[in-house]
Coordinates of C-alpha atoms in Angstrom, one line a residue:
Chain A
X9 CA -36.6 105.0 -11.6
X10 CA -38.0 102.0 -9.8
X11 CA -41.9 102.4 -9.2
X12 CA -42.7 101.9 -5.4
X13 CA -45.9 100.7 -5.2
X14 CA -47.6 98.0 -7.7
X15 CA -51.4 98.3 -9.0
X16 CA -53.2 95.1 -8.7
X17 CA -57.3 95.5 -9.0
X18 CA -59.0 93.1 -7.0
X19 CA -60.2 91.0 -9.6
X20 CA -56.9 90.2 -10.9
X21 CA -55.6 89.6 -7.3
X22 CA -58.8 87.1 -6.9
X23 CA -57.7 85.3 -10.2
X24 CA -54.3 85.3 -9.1
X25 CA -55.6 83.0 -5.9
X26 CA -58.5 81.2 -8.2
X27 CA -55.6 80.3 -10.0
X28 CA -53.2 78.9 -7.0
X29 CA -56.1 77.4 -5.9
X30 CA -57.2 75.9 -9.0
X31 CA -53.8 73.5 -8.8
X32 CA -53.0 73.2 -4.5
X33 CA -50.6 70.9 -5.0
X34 CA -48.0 72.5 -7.4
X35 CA -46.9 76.1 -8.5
X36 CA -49.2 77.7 -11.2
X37 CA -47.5 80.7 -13.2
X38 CA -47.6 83.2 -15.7
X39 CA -47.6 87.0 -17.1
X40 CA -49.4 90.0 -16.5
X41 CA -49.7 92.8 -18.5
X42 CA -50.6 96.1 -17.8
X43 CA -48.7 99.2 -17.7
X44 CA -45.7 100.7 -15.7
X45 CA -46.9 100.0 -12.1
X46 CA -50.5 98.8 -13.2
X47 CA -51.5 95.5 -14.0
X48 CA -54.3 94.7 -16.1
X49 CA -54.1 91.2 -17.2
X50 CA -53.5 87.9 -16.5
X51 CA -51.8 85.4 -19.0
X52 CA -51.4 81.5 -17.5
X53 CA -48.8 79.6 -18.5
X54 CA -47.9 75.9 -18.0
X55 CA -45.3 75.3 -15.5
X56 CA -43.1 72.7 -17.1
X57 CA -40.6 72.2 -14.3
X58 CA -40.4 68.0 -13.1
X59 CA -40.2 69.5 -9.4
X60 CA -43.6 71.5 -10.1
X61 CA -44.3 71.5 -6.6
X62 CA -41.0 73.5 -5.3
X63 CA -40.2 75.5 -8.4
X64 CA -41.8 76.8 -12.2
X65 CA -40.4 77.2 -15.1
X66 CA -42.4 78.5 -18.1
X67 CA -43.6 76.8 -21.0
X68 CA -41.7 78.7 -24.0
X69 CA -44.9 78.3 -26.1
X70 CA -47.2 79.5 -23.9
X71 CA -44.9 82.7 -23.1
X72 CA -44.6 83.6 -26.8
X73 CA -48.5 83.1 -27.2
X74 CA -48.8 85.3 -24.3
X75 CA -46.7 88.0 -25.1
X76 CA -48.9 88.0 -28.6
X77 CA -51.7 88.0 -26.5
X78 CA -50.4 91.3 -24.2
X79 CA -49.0 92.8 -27.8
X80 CA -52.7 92.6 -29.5
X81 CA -54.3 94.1 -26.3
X82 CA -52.1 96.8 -26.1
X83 CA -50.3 96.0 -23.2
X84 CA -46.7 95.1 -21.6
X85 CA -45.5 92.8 -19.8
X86 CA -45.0 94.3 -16.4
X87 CA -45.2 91.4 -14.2
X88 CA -44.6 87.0 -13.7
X89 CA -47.1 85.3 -10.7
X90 CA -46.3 81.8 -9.4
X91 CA -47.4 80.0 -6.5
X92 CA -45.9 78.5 -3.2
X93 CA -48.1 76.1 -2.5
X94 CA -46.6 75.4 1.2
X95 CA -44.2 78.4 1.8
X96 CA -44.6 81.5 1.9
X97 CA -44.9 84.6 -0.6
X98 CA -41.4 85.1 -0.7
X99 CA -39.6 84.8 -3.0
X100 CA -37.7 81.4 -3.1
X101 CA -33.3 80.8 -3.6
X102 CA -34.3 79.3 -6.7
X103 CA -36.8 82.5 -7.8
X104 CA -34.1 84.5 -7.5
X105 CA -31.5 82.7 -9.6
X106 CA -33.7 82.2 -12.2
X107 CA -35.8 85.2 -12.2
X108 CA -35.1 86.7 -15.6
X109 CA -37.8 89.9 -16.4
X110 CA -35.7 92.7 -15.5
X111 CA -37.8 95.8 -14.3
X112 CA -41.1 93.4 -14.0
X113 CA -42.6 92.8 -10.9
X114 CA -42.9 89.1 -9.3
X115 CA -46.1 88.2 -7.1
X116 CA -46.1 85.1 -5.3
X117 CA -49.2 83.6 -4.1
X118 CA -48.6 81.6 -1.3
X119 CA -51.2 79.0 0.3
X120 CA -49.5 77.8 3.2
X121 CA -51.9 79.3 5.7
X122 CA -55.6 78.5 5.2
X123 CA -56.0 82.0 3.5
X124 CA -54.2 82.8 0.5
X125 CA -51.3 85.3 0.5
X126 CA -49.7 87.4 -2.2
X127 CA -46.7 89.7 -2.3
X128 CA -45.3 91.9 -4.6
X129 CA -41.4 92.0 -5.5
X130 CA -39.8 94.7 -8.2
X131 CA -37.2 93.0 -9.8
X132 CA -34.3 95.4 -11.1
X133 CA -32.4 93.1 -13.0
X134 CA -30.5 92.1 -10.0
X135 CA -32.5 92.1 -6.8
X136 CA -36.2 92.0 -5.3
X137 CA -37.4 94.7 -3.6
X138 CA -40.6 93.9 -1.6
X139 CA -43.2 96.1 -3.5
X140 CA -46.6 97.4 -1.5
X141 CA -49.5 96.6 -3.6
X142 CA -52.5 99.6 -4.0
X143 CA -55.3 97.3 -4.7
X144 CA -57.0 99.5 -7.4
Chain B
X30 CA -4.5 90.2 -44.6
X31 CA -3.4 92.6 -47.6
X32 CA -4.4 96.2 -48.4
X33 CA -7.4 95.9 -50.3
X34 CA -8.8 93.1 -47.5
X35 CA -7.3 96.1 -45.0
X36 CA -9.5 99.0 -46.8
X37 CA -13.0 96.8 -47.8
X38 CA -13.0 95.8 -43.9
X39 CA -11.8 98.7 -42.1
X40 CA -15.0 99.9 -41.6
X41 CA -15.7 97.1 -39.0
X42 CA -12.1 96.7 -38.2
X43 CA -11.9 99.8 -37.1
X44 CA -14.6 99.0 -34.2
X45 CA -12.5 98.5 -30.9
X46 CA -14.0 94.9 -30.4
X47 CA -13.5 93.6 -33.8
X48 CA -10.0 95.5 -34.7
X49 CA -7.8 92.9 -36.9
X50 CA -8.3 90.1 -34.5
X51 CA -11.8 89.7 -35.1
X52 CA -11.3 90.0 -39.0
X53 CA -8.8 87.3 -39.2
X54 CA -11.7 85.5 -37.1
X55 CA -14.4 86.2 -39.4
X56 CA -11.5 85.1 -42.6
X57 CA -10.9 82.1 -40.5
X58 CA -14.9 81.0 -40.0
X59 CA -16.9 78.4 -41.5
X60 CA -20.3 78.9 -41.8
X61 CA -23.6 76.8 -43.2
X62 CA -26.5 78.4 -43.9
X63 CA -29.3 76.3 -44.8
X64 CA -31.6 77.9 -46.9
X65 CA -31.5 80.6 -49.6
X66 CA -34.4 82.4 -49.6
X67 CA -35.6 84.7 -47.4
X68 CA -33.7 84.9 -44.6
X69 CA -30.8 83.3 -46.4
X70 CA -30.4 86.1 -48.7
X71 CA -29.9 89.1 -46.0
X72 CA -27.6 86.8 -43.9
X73 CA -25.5 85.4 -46.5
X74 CA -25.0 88.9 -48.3
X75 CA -24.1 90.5 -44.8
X76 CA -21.9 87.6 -44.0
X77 CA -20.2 87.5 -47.4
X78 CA -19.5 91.4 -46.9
X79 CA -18.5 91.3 -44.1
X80 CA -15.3 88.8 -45.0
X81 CA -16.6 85.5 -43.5
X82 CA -14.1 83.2 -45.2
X83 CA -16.2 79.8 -45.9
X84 CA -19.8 79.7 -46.6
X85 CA -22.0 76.5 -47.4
X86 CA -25.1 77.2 -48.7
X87 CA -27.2 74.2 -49.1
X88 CA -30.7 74.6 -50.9
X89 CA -32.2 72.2 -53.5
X90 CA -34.7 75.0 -55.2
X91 CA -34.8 76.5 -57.8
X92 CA -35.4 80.6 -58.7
X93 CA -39.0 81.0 -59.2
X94 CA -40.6 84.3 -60.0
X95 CA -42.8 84.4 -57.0
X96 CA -39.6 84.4 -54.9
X97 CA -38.1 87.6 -56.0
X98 CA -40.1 89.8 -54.4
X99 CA -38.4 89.1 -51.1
X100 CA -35.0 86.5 -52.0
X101 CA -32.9 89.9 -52.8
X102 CA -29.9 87.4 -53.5
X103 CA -31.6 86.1 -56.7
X104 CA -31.9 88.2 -59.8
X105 CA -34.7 88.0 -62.3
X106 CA -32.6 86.7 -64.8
X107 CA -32.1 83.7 -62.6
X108 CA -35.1 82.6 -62.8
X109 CA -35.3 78.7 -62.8
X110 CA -31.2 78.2 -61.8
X111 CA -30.6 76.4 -58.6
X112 CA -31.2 78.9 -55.4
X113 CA -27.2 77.7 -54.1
X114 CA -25.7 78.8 -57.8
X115 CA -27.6 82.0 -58.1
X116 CA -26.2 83.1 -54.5
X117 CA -22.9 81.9 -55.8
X118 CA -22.8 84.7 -58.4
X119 CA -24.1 87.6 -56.4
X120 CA -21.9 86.9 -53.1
X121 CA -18.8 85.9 -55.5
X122 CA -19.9 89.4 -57.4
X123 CA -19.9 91.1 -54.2
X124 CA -16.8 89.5 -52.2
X125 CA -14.4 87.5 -54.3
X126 CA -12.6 87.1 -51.1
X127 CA -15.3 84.5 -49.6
X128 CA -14.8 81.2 -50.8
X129 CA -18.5 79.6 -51.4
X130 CA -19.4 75.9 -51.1
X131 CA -23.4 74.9 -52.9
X132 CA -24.9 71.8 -51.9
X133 CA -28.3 71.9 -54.0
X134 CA -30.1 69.4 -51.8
X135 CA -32.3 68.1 -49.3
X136 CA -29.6 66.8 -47.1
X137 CA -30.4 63.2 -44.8
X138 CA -29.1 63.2 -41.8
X139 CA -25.4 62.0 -42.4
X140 CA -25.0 65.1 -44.9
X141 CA -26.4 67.5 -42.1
X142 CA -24.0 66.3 -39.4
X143 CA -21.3 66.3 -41.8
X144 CA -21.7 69.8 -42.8
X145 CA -22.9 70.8 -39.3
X146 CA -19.2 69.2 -37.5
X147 CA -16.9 71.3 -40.2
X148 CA -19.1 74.1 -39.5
X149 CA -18.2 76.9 -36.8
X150 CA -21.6 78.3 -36.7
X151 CA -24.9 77.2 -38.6
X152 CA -27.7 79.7 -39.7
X153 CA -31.5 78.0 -39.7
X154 CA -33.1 80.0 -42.7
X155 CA -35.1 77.2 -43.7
X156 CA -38.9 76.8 -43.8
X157 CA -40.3 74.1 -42.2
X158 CA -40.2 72.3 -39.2
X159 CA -38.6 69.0 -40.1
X160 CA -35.6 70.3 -41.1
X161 CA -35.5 72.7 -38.4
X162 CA -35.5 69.8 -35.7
X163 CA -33.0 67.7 -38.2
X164 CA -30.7 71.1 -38.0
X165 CA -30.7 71.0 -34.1
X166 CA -30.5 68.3 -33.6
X167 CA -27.6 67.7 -35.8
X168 CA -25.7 71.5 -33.9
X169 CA -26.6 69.7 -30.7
X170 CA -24.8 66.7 -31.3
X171 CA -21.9 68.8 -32.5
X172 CA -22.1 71.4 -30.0
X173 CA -21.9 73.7 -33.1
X174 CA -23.8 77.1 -32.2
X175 CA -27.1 77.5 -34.3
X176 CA -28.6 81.1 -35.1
X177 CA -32.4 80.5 -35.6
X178 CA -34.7 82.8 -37.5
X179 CA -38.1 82.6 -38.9
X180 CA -40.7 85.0 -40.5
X181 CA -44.5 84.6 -41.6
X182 CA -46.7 87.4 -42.4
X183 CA -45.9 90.5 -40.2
X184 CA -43.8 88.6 -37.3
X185 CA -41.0 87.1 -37.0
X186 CA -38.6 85.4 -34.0
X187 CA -34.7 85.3 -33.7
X188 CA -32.5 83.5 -31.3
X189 CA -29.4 81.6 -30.6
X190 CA -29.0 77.8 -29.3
X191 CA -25.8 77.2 -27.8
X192 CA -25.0 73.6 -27.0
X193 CA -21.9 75.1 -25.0
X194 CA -23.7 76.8 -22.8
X195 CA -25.0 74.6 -20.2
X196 CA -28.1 76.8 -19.8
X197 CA -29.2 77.7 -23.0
X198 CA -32.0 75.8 -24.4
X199 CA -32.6 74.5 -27.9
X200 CA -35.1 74.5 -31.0
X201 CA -36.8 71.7 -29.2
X202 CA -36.9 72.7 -25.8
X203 CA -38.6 76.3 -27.5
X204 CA -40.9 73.9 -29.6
X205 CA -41.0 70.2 -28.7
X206 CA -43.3 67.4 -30.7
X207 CA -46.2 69.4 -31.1
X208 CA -44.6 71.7 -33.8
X209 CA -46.9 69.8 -36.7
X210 CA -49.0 72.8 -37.5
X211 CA -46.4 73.4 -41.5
X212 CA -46.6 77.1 -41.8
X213 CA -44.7 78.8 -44.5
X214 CA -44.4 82.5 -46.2
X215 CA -44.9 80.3 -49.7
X216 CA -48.3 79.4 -47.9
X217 CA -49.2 82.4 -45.5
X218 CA -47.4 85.5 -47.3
X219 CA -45.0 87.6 -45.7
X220 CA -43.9 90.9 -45.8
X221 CA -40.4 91.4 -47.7
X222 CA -38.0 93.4 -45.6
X223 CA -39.0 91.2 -42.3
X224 CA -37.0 88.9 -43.9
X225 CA -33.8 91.3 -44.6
X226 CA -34.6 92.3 -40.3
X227 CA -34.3 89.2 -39.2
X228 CA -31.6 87.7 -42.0
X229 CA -29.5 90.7 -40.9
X230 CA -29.9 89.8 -37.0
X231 CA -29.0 86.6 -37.5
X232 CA -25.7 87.3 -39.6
X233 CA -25.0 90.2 -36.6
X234 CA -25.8 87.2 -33.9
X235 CA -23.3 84.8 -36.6
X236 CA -20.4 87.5 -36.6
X237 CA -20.9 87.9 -32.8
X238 CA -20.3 84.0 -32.5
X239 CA -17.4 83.9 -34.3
X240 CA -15.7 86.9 -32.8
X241 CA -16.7 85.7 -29.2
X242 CA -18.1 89.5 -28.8
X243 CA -20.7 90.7 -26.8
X244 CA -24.0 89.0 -25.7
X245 CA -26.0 86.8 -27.8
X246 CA -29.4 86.0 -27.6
X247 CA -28.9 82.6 -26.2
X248 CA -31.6 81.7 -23.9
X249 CA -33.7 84.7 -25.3
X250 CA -36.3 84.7 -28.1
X251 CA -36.5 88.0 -30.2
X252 CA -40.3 88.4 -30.8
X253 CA -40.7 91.0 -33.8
X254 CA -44.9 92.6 -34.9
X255 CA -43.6 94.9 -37.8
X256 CA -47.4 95.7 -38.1
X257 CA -47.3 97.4 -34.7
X258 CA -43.7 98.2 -35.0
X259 CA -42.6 96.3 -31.6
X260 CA -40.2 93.9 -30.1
X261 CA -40.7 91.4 -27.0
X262 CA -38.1 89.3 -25.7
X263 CA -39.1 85.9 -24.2
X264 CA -36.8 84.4 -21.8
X265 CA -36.6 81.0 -22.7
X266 CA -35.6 78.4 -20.2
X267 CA -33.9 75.2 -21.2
X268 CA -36.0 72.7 -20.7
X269 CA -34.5 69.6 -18.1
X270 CA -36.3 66.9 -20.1
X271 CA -35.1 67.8 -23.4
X272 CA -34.5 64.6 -25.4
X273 CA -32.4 66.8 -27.6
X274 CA -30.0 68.7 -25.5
X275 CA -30.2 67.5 -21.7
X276 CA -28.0 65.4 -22.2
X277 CA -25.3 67.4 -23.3
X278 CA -22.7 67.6 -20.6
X279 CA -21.8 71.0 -19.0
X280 CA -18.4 70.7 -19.5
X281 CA -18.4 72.6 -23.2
X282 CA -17.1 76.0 -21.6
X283 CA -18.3 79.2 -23.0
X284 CA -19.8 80.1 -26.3
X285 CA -16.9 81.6 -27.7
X286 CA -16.2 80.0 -31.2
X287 CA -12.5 79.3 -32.0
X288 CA -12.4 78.9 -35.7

């Protein structure tokens, strides 16, 4: 059953935007790892896509080293972050066709007004479904 | 196929998506395997079994003591024969059926895409990185489906690189140039039956290939922590810039192998 609400403390949600903010002028990504509806962790990876600005894909390497990461902490992966530098925290045509965790959630961090944004999306396998986030 | 090849496969042809079409498939296939140790033990056993018709194994070792506790193909009284002519013994012992090719060396790079273009599927059970970039690079070319494995210590990863499906990514796009670091389980250890886990996913992923059955692990990476007892998958995205593959036109169709 799909959880409704996602678990994001507020320091992760701070290093989510550190991170966005870190690189304005292309989409940052990467894992978090928690459990079920509770994220713990974040886990950067490079975004290797040439159109870095309007899309991210992520560095192979980085995810494997990741996942070891999450593994030796005792954790799952439970959700993937990325930026929209100058749209919004939705998730993009291109998100959705290449979005590939199912049951995972997807936060977007979107910096297109002068304070960042972030949403929560639960991904099913086949379809986003915006997801409230308990910040806890 | 006659009675005896009907009873020592009807185990597996009696599986509604292999039945006796996918046995005269797996009769029909050619397969390289490159490497016999390891990895190359479990899959080549399982593949020789199972009734794949042609195998090449190239390897240009020899059986060494310190490999027995893990290269289940070689016997001890084996020790220091060539790795390809041991296997030839035990799969001939265990499937006279199989007819068994041995090229005991380090093949250059005509001898890989030779073996690679009469090859319906290669298997990557070797140990270092050189060759595994000469092997991709060589399936690439070809568009000759590749079943990677590797094991060190307690983990291990599995996948397949298609080069007829437009979106799967290869070795390189997984590991690019900076794959210098030379690990190896005659360096670093590793557990023993990791090796038979992963060998026997990658013959499953092989047979799958042939048959043109169910999903394959293309464009996933099969992470594996027999320590902790756990499995990740990594979704691996092809990556656009890929000197290797990115080239390759999309026009290939699906992975389906027809032998």
């Amino acid at each position: 059953m799909m959880p409704e609400k996602v678990r994001l403390p507020p320091e992760l949600q701070q290093k989510l935007f550190d991170a966005a903010l870190a690189q304005p002028e292309q989409e940052v990504c990467g894992l978090l790892g928690g459990h079920a509806n509770a994220l713990h962790s974040i886990y950067p990876v490079a975004n290797i896509d040439p159109d870095a600005r309007h899309a991210f894909l992520l560095e192979p390497q980085g995810q494997i080293a990741a996942m070891r990461a999450m593994r030796e902490r005792g954790e799952s992966l439970r959700g993937i972050y990325h930026s929209h530098p100058d749209t919004s925290a939705a998730p993009s045509a291109r998100d959705r066709q290449l979005a590939a965790y199912p049951d995972t959630y997807y936060l977007i961090v979107s910096l297109q007004s002068s304070l960042p944004d972030i949403r929560a999306f639960y991904f099913d396998g086949n379809d986003f479904f915006c997801s409230p986030i308990i910040s806890c | 196929m006659n009675d005896e090849q009907l009873l020592r496969y009807s185990r597996q042809m009696m599986l509604p998506e292999i039945d006796a079409a996918g046995q005269q498939r797996l009769l029909e296939a050619r397969v390289l395997i490159i490497g016999v140790g390891g990895l190359g033990s479990a899959v080549s056993m399982y593949l020789a079994a199972s009734g794949v018709g042609h195998l090449t194994l190239v390897d240009y070792d020899k059986v060494d003591l310190s490999n027995l506790q893990r290269q289940i193909v070689h016997t001890t009284d084996r020790i220091g024969e060539l790795k390809v002519e041991s296997a030839r013994k035990t799969l001939a012992a265990l499937n006279p059926d199989v007819e068994i090719q041995t090229l005991a060396v380090k093949p250059d790079e005509q001898q890989l895409q030779e073996q690679v273009a009469a090859s319906d599927v290669v298997v990557d059970a070797s140990d270092n990185f050189n060759t595994r970039f000469a092997i991709n690079a060589a399936c690439m070319h070809n568009r000759v489906p590749l079943v990677s494995g590797a094991a060190i210590r307690f983990e291990a990863q599995v996948s397949v690189f298609n080069p007829r499906n437009p979106d799967c990514p290869c070795y390189h796009c997984l590991y690019g140039e900076q794959a210098s670091t030379e690990q190896s389980c005659t360096a670093n250890g590793v557990i023993a039956p990791l090796l038979g886990i992963i060998g026997s996913m990658q013959a499953c992923e092989t047979m799958k290939l042939i048959m043109g059955i169910g999903d394959t692990l293309e464009g996933r990476l099969l992470l594996l922590d027999v320590m902790h007892m756990e499995w990740q998958i990594a979704r691996l995205p092809k990556d656009p810039s890929c000197p290797v593959c990115s080239h390759i036109s999309d026009d290939a169709g699906k992975s389906q192998v027809t032998p």
